[in-house]
Amino acid sequence: MQLAVTGANGFVGRHVVTRAVRSGWTVTGVVRSEAAAGIVSAAGGRPAELTAPDVDALSRAFEGARAVVHLAQIGAERDGQTYDEVNVGLTERVLAACRRSGVPRLVFFSGLGVAHYGMKRRCTNPYFLSKLTAETGLFRSGIEGVVFRPSYVVGPGDAFLPAVLGAMAAGEVERPGDGSYRMQPIAVADAAALVLAAAAHPGHPFPTVFDLVGPEPLSYARLVERVAQAARVGGTPVAYEVREIALAEAERQARAGGYQGMLPDELDCLLCDEVGDPSPLVTLLGRPLTPLAEALASAVRAA
Ligand SMILES: NC(=O)c1ccc[n+]([C@@H]2O[C@H](COP(=O)([O-])OP(=O)(O)OC[C@H]3O[C@@H](n4cnc5c(N)ncnc54)[C@H](OP(=O)(O)O)[C@@H]3O)[C@@H](O)[C@H]2O)c1
């Protein structure tokens, strides 16, 4: 029952480490700084601090693991990091290290738009291409791969919800376009439980690629309303106006350095209107997924 997790200090990573430790796994959390190592230790994991995660160092960190959960990736190219180096190159090194240390299975987090690369404009960008390339490397590797393609993962520690609540507290939520584009948020607790189910599955599970989506698809406009509703149920009075900004203007700002902190590929992820079928997740998990209201309430309480 040994697990290794890359990106173990990130939002999803900390939930995976905490849940795995509580479920009896011994967890090595691969990170790249002392502060991140502290987060892994606090979650009950054993940190492996690798400032240069080459194949040798990764192989040593993965030794004895039943599975590697590979979450160390980027959603946009900033601070000199590139998709080629991180999403593609690091994934290749992780796969080589799995082979060298005899780890049979890799659980990989991709992106929900990947299946529509080349079919929908907002799914056809360098971010989704890097995830598609990494997936292909996994499929060709001979390692048992389980791919989760997430919509928005919601829960304590996620970056999106506090930003919306902050805008509400300031009285105005700015919305790109009419907000009709859909998403399908999944509770981070379910995401972590699914990762462990995939890691522990006695054989190579099928399907091996899952849309990581919650039980309820909804438009972005409706999601904002549901966040407000969750805050009110939690006892926070919420009164705000929605101000629409033209999509073209949001895109212009994203290209010019960031729209509300989002670079163009990140804005695509918000606007790409991707939903999926959660039923294979329910089968893998052996129980229903957390209702959206409950997932939002938990995230609002923590924000
Ligand atoms: N959260 C969502 O809603 C969502 C939606 C779609 C897809 N995903 C995918 O799910 C995965 C986990 O997401 P998350 O929300 O947990 O991400 P996150 O909070 O941003 O965490 C990313 C992790 O990757 C590490 N990392 C980044 N660049 C690295 C590099 N060059 N070398 C080694 N480690 C590096 C970070 O380490 P540092 O802290 O040291 O930077 C951090 O531990 C990612 O692959 C993401 O693309 C997430």
CSV table of C-alpha atoms and ligand atoms in Angstrom, one decimal:
chain,number,residue,atom,x,y,z
A,1,MET,CA,0.0,0.0,0.0
A,2,GLN,CA,2.6,2.5,-1.1
A,3,LEU,CA,1.7,5.5,-3.2
A,4,ALA,CA,3.9,8.2,-4.7
A,5,VAL,CA,2.3,11.6,-5.6
A,6,THR,CA,3.9,14.3,-7.7
A,7,GLY,CA,2.6,17.8,-7.1
A,8,ALA,CA,1.7,16.6,-3.6
A,9,ASN,CA,1.5,20.1,-2.2
A,10,GLY,CA,-0.9,21.4,-4.8
A,11,PHE,CA,-4.7,21.7,-4.3
A,12,VAL,CA,-5.6,18.2,-5.5
A,13,GLY,CA,-2.4,16.7,-4.2
A,14,ARG,CA,-2.9,17.6,-0.6
A,15,HIS,CA,-6.4,16.1,-0.6
A,16,VAL,CA,-5.0,12.9,-2.2
A,17,VAL,CA,-2.2,12.7,0.4
A,18,THR,CA,-4.5,13.3,3.4
A,19,ARG,CA,-7.1,10.8,2.2
A,20,ALA,CA,-4.5,8.1,1.2
A,21,VAL,CA,-2.8,8.4,4.6
A,22,ARG,CA,-6.2,8.1,6.4
A,23,SER,CA,-7.0,5.0,4.3
A,24,GLY,CA,-3.7,3.3,5.3
A,25,TRP,CA,-1.4,4.1,2.4
A,26,THR,CA,2.2,5.0,3.0
A,27,VAL,CA,2.6,8.1,0.8
A,28,THR,CA,5.7,9.7,-0.7
A,29,GLY,CA,4.9,13.3,-1.8
A,30,VAL,CA,7.3,14.5,-4.5
A,31,VAL,CA,7.7,18.3,-4.2
A,32,ARG,CA,10.4,20.9,-5.1
A,33,SER,CA,10.7,23.2,-2.1
A,34,GLU,CA,11.0,23.0,1.7
A,35,ALA,CA,7.7,24.8,2.1
A,36,ALA,CA,6.0,22.2,-0.1
A,37,ALA,CA,7.7,19.4,1.9
A,38,GLY,CA,6.2,20.9,5.1
A,39,ILE,CA,2.7,20.7,3.5
A,40,VAL,CA,3.2,17.0,2.7
A,41,SER,CA,4.4,16.2,6.2
A,42,ALA,CA,1.5,18.1,7.7
A,43,ALA,CA,-0.8,15.9,5.6
A,44,GLY,CA,0.8,12.8,7.0
A,45,GLY,CA,3.0,12.0,4.0
A,46,ARG,CA,6.7,11.5,3.6
A,47,PRO,CA,8.2,14.3,1.5
A,48,ALA,CA,10.7,13.7,-1.3
A,49,GLU,CA,12.1,17.2,-2.0
A,50,LEU,CA,13.6,17.1,-5.6
A,51,THR,CA,14.9,20.3,-6.8
A,52,ALA,CA,15.9,18.6,-10.1
A,53,PRO,CA,13.4,15.8,-10.7
A,54,ASP,CA,15.5,13.7,-13.1
A,55,VAL,CA,14.8,10.1,-13.8
A,56,ASP,CA,17.3,8.8,-11.2
A,57,ALA,CA,15.8,11.0,-8.4
A,58,LEU,CA,12.2,10.2,-9.4
A,59,SER,CA,13.0,6.4,-9.5
A,60,ARG,CA,14.3,6.5,-6.0
A,61,ALA,CA,11.2,8.4,-4.8
A,62,PHE,CA,8.9,5.9,-6.5
A,63,GLU,CA,10.7,2.8,-5.2
A,64,GLY,CA,8.1,0.2,-3.9
A,65,ALA,CA,5.0,2.2,-4.9
A,66,ARG,CA,1.9,0.4,-6.0
A,67,ALA,CA,1.1,3.4,-8.2
A,68,VAL,CA,2.3,6.9,-9.0
A,69,VAL,CA,-0.3,9.8,-9.1
A,70,HIS,CA,1.1,12.4,-11.4
A,71,LEU,CA,-0.3,15.9,-10.7
A,72,ALA,CA,2.7,18.1,-11.1
A,73,GLN,CA,1.7,20.1,-14.1
A,74,ILE,CA,1.0,23.7,-15.2
A,75,GLY,CA,-2.3,25.2,-16.5
A,76,ALA,CA,-0.5,28.1,-18.2
A,77,GLU,CA,3.0,29.1,-19.3
A,78,ARG,CA,4.2,31.7,-16.8
A,79,ASP,CA,7.3,32.4,-14.8
A,80,GLY,CA,9.4,30.9,-17.6
A,81,GLN,CA,7.8,27.4,-17.3
A,82,THR,CA,6.7,25.8,-20.6
A,83,TYR,CA,4.2,23.1,-21.4
A,84,ASP,CA,7.0,21.2,-23.3
A,85,GLU,CA,9.2,21.2,-20.2
A,86,VAL,CA,6.6,20.4,-17.5
A,87,ASN,CA,3.4,18.8,-18.9
A,88,VAL,CA,5.3,16.8,-21.6
A,89,GLY,CA,8.9,16.5,-20.4
A,90,LEU,CA,8.3,15.9,-16.7
A,91,THR,CA,5.6,13.3,-17.6
A,92,GLU,CA,8.1,11.5,-19.8
A,93,ARG,CA,10.6,11.4,-17.0
A,94,VAL,CA,7.9,10.2,-14.5
A,95,LEU,CA,7.0,7.4,-17.0
A,96,ALA,CA,10.7,6.4,-17.4
A,97,ALA,CA,11.1,6.4,-13.6
A,98,CYS,CA,8.0,4.2,-13.2
A,99,ARG,CA,9.6,1.7,-15.6
A,100,ARG,CA,12.9,1.8,-13.9
A,101,SER,CA,11.5,1.4,-10.4
A,102,GLY,CA,9.0,-1.2,-11.4
A,103,VAL,CA,5.8,0.8,-10.6
A,104,PRO,CA,3.0,-0.8,-12.6
A,105,ARG,CA,0.5,2.0,-12.7
A,106,LEU,CA,0.3,5.7,-13.2
A,107,VAL,CA,-2.8,7.8,-12.4
A,108,PHE,CA,-2.7,11.0,-14.5
A,109,PHE,CA,-4.7,14.2,-14.4
A,110,SER,CA,-5.4,15.6,-17.9
A,111,GLY,CA,-8.0,18.1,-18.9
A,112,LEU,CA,-11.7,17.8,-19.9
A,113,GLY,CA,-11.2,19.5,-23.3
A,114,VAL,CA,-8.6,17.0,-24.6
A,115,ALA,CA,-11.2,14.8,-26.3
A,116,HIS,CA,-12.3,17.8,-28.5
A,117,TYR,CA,-8.8,18.9,-29.5
A,118,GLY,CA,-9.1,20.0,-33.1
A,119,MET,CA,-12.9,19.9,-32.9
A,120,LYS,CA,-13.7,22.9,-30.8
A,121,ARG,CA,-11.7,26.2,-31.0
A,122,ARG,CA,-11.3,26.6,-27.3
A,123,CYS,CA,-10.1,23.0,-26.9
A,124,THR,CA,-7.5,23.6,-29.6
A,125,ASN,CA,-4.7,25.4,-27.7
A,126,PRO,CA,-1.2,24.6,-26.6
A,127,TYR,CA,-2.4,23.6,-23.1
A,128,PHE,CA,-4.8,20.9,-24.3
A,129,LEU,CA,-2.2,19.8,-26.8
A,130,SER,CA,0.4,19.3,-24.1
A,131,LYS,CA,-2.1,17.2,-22.0
A,132,LEU,CA,-3.0,15.2,-25.2
A,133,THR,CA,0.7,14.6,-25.8
A,134,ALA,CA,1.3,13.5,-22.2
A,135,GLU,CA,-1.7,11.1,-22.4
A,136,THR,CA,-0.3,9.6,-25.6
A,137,GLY,CA,3.1,9.1,-24.0
A,138,LEU,CA,1.3,7.3,-21.2
A,139,PHE,CA,-0.8,5.1,-23.5
A,140,ARG,CA,2.4,4.1,-25.4
A,141,SER,CA,4.5,3.5,-22.3
A,142,GLY,CA,3.5,0.0,-21.3
A,143,ILE,CA,2.6,1.3,-17.9
A,144,GLU,CA,-1.0,0.7,-16.7
A,145,GLY,CA,-2.4,4.2,-17.2
A,146,VAL,CA,-5.6,5.7,-15.6
A,147,VAL,CA,-6.4,9.1,-17.0
A,148,PHE,CA,-8.8,11.6,-15.3
A,149,ARG,CA,-9.9,14.6,-17.4
A,150,PRO,CA,-11.2,17.1,-14.8
A,151,SER,CA,-13.8,19.8,-15.1
A,152,TYR,CA,-13.5,22.3,-12.3
A,153,VAL,CA,-12.4,20.6,-9.1
A,154,VAL,CA,-14.1,22.3,-6.1
A,155,GLY,CA,-13.4,22.2,-2.4
A,156,PRO,CA,-11.3,23.6,0.4
A,157,GLY,CA,-8.2,25.2,-1.0
A,158,ASP,CA,-9.3,25.7,-4.6
A,159,ALA,CA,-8.4,29.0,-6.1
A,160,PHE,CA,-11.6,29.9,-8.0
A,161,LEU,CA,-14.2,30.0,-5.3
A,162,PRO,CA,-12.6,32.5,-2.9
A,163,ALA,CA,-12.1,34.8,-6.0
A,164,VAL,CA,-15.9,34.7,-6.7
A,165,LEU,CA,-16.8,35.2,-3.0
A,166,GLY,CA,-14.4,38.1,-2.8
A,167,ALA,CA,-16.0,39.8,-5.9
A,168,MET,CA,-19.5,39.2,-4.3
A,169,ALA,CA,-18.3,40.8,-1.0
A,170,ALA,CA,-17.2,43.8,-3.1
A,171,GLY,CA,-20.7,44.0,-4.6
A,172,GLU,CA,-19.9,43.1,-8.2
A,173,VAL,CA,-19.1,39.9,-10.1
A,174,GLU,CA,-17.8,40.4,-13.6
A,175,ARG,CA,-18.8,37.7,-16.1
A,176,PRO,CA,-17.3,37.2,-19.5
A,177,GLY,CA,-20.1,37.0,-22.0
A,178,ASP,CA,-23.5,35.7,-21.2
A,179,GLY,CA,-22.3,32.9,-18.9
A,180,SER,CA,-24.1,30.2,-20.9
A,181,TYR,CA,-20.9,28.1,-21.2
A,182,ARG,CA,-21.2,25.0,-19.0
A,183,MET,CA,-19.0,23.2,-16.6
A,184,GLN,CA,-19.5,20.2,-14.3
A,185,PRO,CA,-17.7,20.8,-10.9
A,186,ILE,CA,-16.6,17.7,-8.9
A,187,ALA,CA,-15.9,17.7,-5.2
A,188,VAL,CA,-12.2,17.4,-4.5
A,189,ALA,CA,-13.0,14.7,-1.9
A,190,ASP,CA,-14.5,12.6,-4.6
A,191,ALA,CA,-11.6,13.3,-6.9
A,192,ALA,CA,-9.2,12.1,-4.2
A,193,ALA,CA,-11.3,9.0,-3.5
A,194,LEU,CA,-11.4,8.2,-7.2
A,195,VAL,CA,-7.6,8.5,-7.5
A,196,LEU,CA,-7.2,6.0,-4.7
A,197,ALA,CA,-9.8,3.6,-6.2
A,198,ALA,CA,-7.9,3.8,-9.5
A,199,ALA,CA,-4.6,3.1,-7.7
A,200,ALA,CA,-5.9,0.2,-5.7
A,201,HIS,CA,-8.0,-1.4,-8.4
A,202,PRO,CA,-7.0,-5.1,-8.5
A,203,GLY,CA,-6.6,-5.2,-12.3
A,204,HIS,CA,-6.1,-2.5,-14.8
A,205,PRO,CA,-9.6,-0.8,-14.7
A,206,PHE,CA,-11.6,-0.3,-17.8
A,207,PRO,CA,-12.4,2.4,-19.0
A,208,THR,CA,-8.9,3.7,-18.4
A,209,VAL,CA,-9.9,7.3,-19.3
A,210,PHE,CA,-12.5,9.1,-17.2
A,211,ASP,CA,-14.2,12.5,-17.5
A,212,LEU,CA,-13.7,13.8,-14.0
A,213,VAL,CA,-17.0,15.5,-13.6
A,214,GLY,CA,-19.6,16.0,-10.9
A,215,PRO,CA,-23.2,14.9,-10.9
A,216,GLU,CA,-24.6,18.2,-12.2
A,217,PRO,CA,-23.7,20.1,-15.3
A,218,LEU,CA,-24.6,23.8,-15.2
A,219,SER,CA,-23.8,27.1,-16.9
A,220,TYR,CA,-21.2,29.4,-15.4
A,221,ALA,CA,-23.9,32.0,-14.8
A,222,ARG,CA,-25.9,29.4,-12.7
A,223,LEU,CA,-22.7,28.3,-10.9
A,224,VAL,CA,-22.1,31.9,-9.7
A,225,GLU,CA,-25.7,31.9,-8.4
A,226,ARG,CA,-25.2,28.6,-6.7
A,227,VAL,CA,-22.0,29.9,-5.0
A,228,ALA,CA,-24.0,32.8,-3.6
A,229,GLN,CA,-26.7,30.4,-2.5
A,230,ALA,CA,-24.2,28.2,-0.7
A,231,ALA,CA,-22.8,31.3,1.1
A,232,ARG,CA,-26.2,32.4,2.2
A,233,VAL,CA,-27.1,28.9,3.5
A,234,GLY,CA,-23.8,29.1,5.4
A,235,GLY,CA,-24.9,32.4,7.1
A,236,THR,CA,-23.1,35.0,4.9
A,237,PRO,CA,-25.4,37.7,3.6
A,238,VAL,CA,-24.6,38.1,-0.1
A,239,ALA,CA,-25.8,41.0,-2.4
A,240,TYR,CA,-24.1,41.7,-5.7
A,241,GLU,CA,-24.6,42.8,-9.3
A,242,VAL,CA,-23.4,40.8,-12.3
A,243,ARG,CA,-21.6,43.0,-14.9
A,244,GLU,CA,-21.0,41.4,-18.3
A,245,ILE,CA,-17.8,42.0,-20.1
A,246,ALA,CA,-17.6,41.2,-23.8
A,247,LEU,CA,-15.8,37.9,-24.6
A,248,ALA,CA,-13.6,39.7,-27.1
A,249,GLU,CA,-12.5,42.2,-24.4
A,250,ALA,CA,-11.8,39.4,-21.9
A,251,GLU,CA,-9.7,37.6,-24.5
A,252,ARG,CA,-7.9,40.8,-25.3
A,253,GLN,CA,-7.0,41.3,-21.7
A,254,ALA,CA,-5.9,37.6,-21.3
A,255,ARG,CA,-3.6,38.0,-24.3
A,256,ALA,CA,-2.3,41.3,-22.9
A,257,GLY,CA,-1.1,39.7,-19.6
A,258,GLY,CA,-4.2,38.3,-17.9
A,259,TYR,CA,-7.9,38.6,-17.6
A,260,GLN,CA,-8.7,38.4,-13.9
A,261,GLY,CA,-5.4,36.5,-13.6
A,262,MET,CA,-6.2,34.1,-16.4
A,263,LEU,CA,-3.9,33.8,-19.5
A,264,PRO,CA,-5.6,32.8,-22.8
A,265,ASP,CA,-5.4,29.0,-22.3
A,266,GLU,CA,-6.9,29.4,-18.8
A,267,LEU,CA,-9.7,31.6,-20.2
A,268,ASP,CA,-10.3,28.8,-22.8
A,269,CYS,CA,-10.7,26.3,-19.9
A,270,LEU,CA,-13.4,28.5,-18.4
A,271,LEU,CA,-15.2,29.1,-21.7
A,272,CYS,CA,-14.8,25.8,-23.5
A,273,ASP,CA,-18.3,24.5,-22.5
A,274,GLU,CA,-17.2,21.0,-21.7
A,275,VAL,CA,-19.3,18.5,-19.7
A,276,GLY,CA,-19.1,14.7,-19.4
A,277,ASP,CA,-20.7,11.5,-18.2
A,278,PRO,CA,-20.1,10.8,-14.5
A,279,SER,CA,-21.5,7.3,-14.5
A,280,PRO,CA,-18.2,5.5,-15.0
A,281,LEU,CA,-16.9,7.4,-11.9
A,282,VAL,CA,-19.8,6.1,-9.9
A,283,THR,CA,-19.0,2.6,-10.9
A,284,LEU,CA,-15.3,3.0,-10.0
A,285,LEU,CA,-16.1,4.6,-6.7
A,286,GLY,CA,-19.0,2.3,-5.7
A,287,ARG,CA,-21.1,5.1,-4.4
A,288,PRO,CA,-22.9,8.2,-5.7
A,289,LEU,CA,-20.9,11.4,-6.2
A,290,THR,CA,-21.2,14.3,-3.8
A,291,PRO,CA,-24.0,16.6,-4.7
A,292,LEU,CA,-22.9,20.0,-6.0
A,293,ALA,CA,-24.7,21.9,-3.1
A,294,GLU,CA,-22.6,19.8,-0.6
A,295,ALA,CA,-19.4,20.3,-2.5
A,296,LEU,CA,-19.9,24.1,-2.7
A,297,ALA,CA,-20.9,24.3,1.0
A,298,SER,CA,-17.7,22.6,2.0
A,299,ALA,CA,-15.6,25.0,-0.2
A,300,VAL,CA,-17.5,28.1,1.0
A,301,ARG,CA,-16.9,27.1,4.7
A,302,ALA,CA,-13.2,26.8,4.1
A,303,ALA,CA,-12.8,30.0,2.0
B,1,LIG,N1,-8.0,22.1,-10.0
B,1,LIG,C1,-8.8,22.0,-11.1
B,1,LIG,O1,-9.9,22.4,-11.2
B,1,LIG,C2,-8.2,21.3,-12.4
B,1,LIG,C3,-9.0,21.3,-13.6
B,1,LIG,C4,-8.5,20.7,-14.7
B,1,LIG,C5,-7.2,20.0,-14.6
B,1,LIG,N2,-6.5,20.0,-13.5
B,1,LIG,C6,-5.3,19.3,-13.4
B,1,LIG,O2,-5.1,18.5,-12.2
B,1,LIG,C7,-3.8,18.5,-11.8
B,1,LIG,C8,-3.7,19.1,-10.3
B,1,LIG,O3,-4.3,20.3,-10.3
B,1,LIG,P1,-4.2,21.2,-9.0
B,1,LIG,O4,-5.4,22.1,-9.0
B,1,LIG,O5,-3.9,20.4,-7.8
B,1,LIG,O6,-2.9,22.1,-9.4
B,1,LIG,P2,-2.0,23.1,-8.5
B,1,LIG,O7,-2.6,23.4,-7.2
B,1,LIG,O8,-1.6,24.2,-9.4
B,1,LIG,O9,-0.7,22.2,-8.2
B,1,LIG,C9,0.2,22.0,-9.2
B,1,LIG,C10,1.4,21.2,-8.7
B,1,LIG,O10,2.4,21.0,-9.7
B,1,LIG,C11,3.6,21.4,-9.2
B,1,LIG,N3,4.5,21.9,-10.3
B,1,LIG,C12,4.3,22.9,-11.2
B,1,LIG,N4,5.3,23.0,-12.0
B,1,LIG,C13,6.2,22.1,-11.7
B,1,LIG,C14,7.5,21.7,-12.2
B,1,LIG,N5,8.0,22.4,-13.2
B,1,LIG,N6,8.1,20.7,-11.6
B,1,LIG,C15,7.6,20.0,-10.5
B,1,LIG,N7,6.4,20.3,-10.0
B,1,LIG,C16,5.7,21.3,-10.6
B,1,LIG,C17,3.4,22.5,-8.2
B,1,LIG,O11,4.5,22.7,-7.3
B,1,LIG,P3,4.9,24.1,-6.7
B,1,LIG,O12,3.9,24.4,-5.6
B,1,LIG,O13,6.2,23.9,-6.2
B,1,LIG,O14,4.7,25.1,-7.8
B,1,LIG,C18,2.1,21.9,-7.5
B,1,LIG,O15,2.5,21.0,-6.5
B,1,LIG,C19,-3.0,19.4,-12.8
B,1,LIG,O16,-2.4,18.5,-13.7
B,1,LIG,C20,-4.1,20.2,-13.4
B,1,LIG,O17,-3.7,20.5,-14.8
B,1,LIG,C21,-7.0,20.6,-12.3
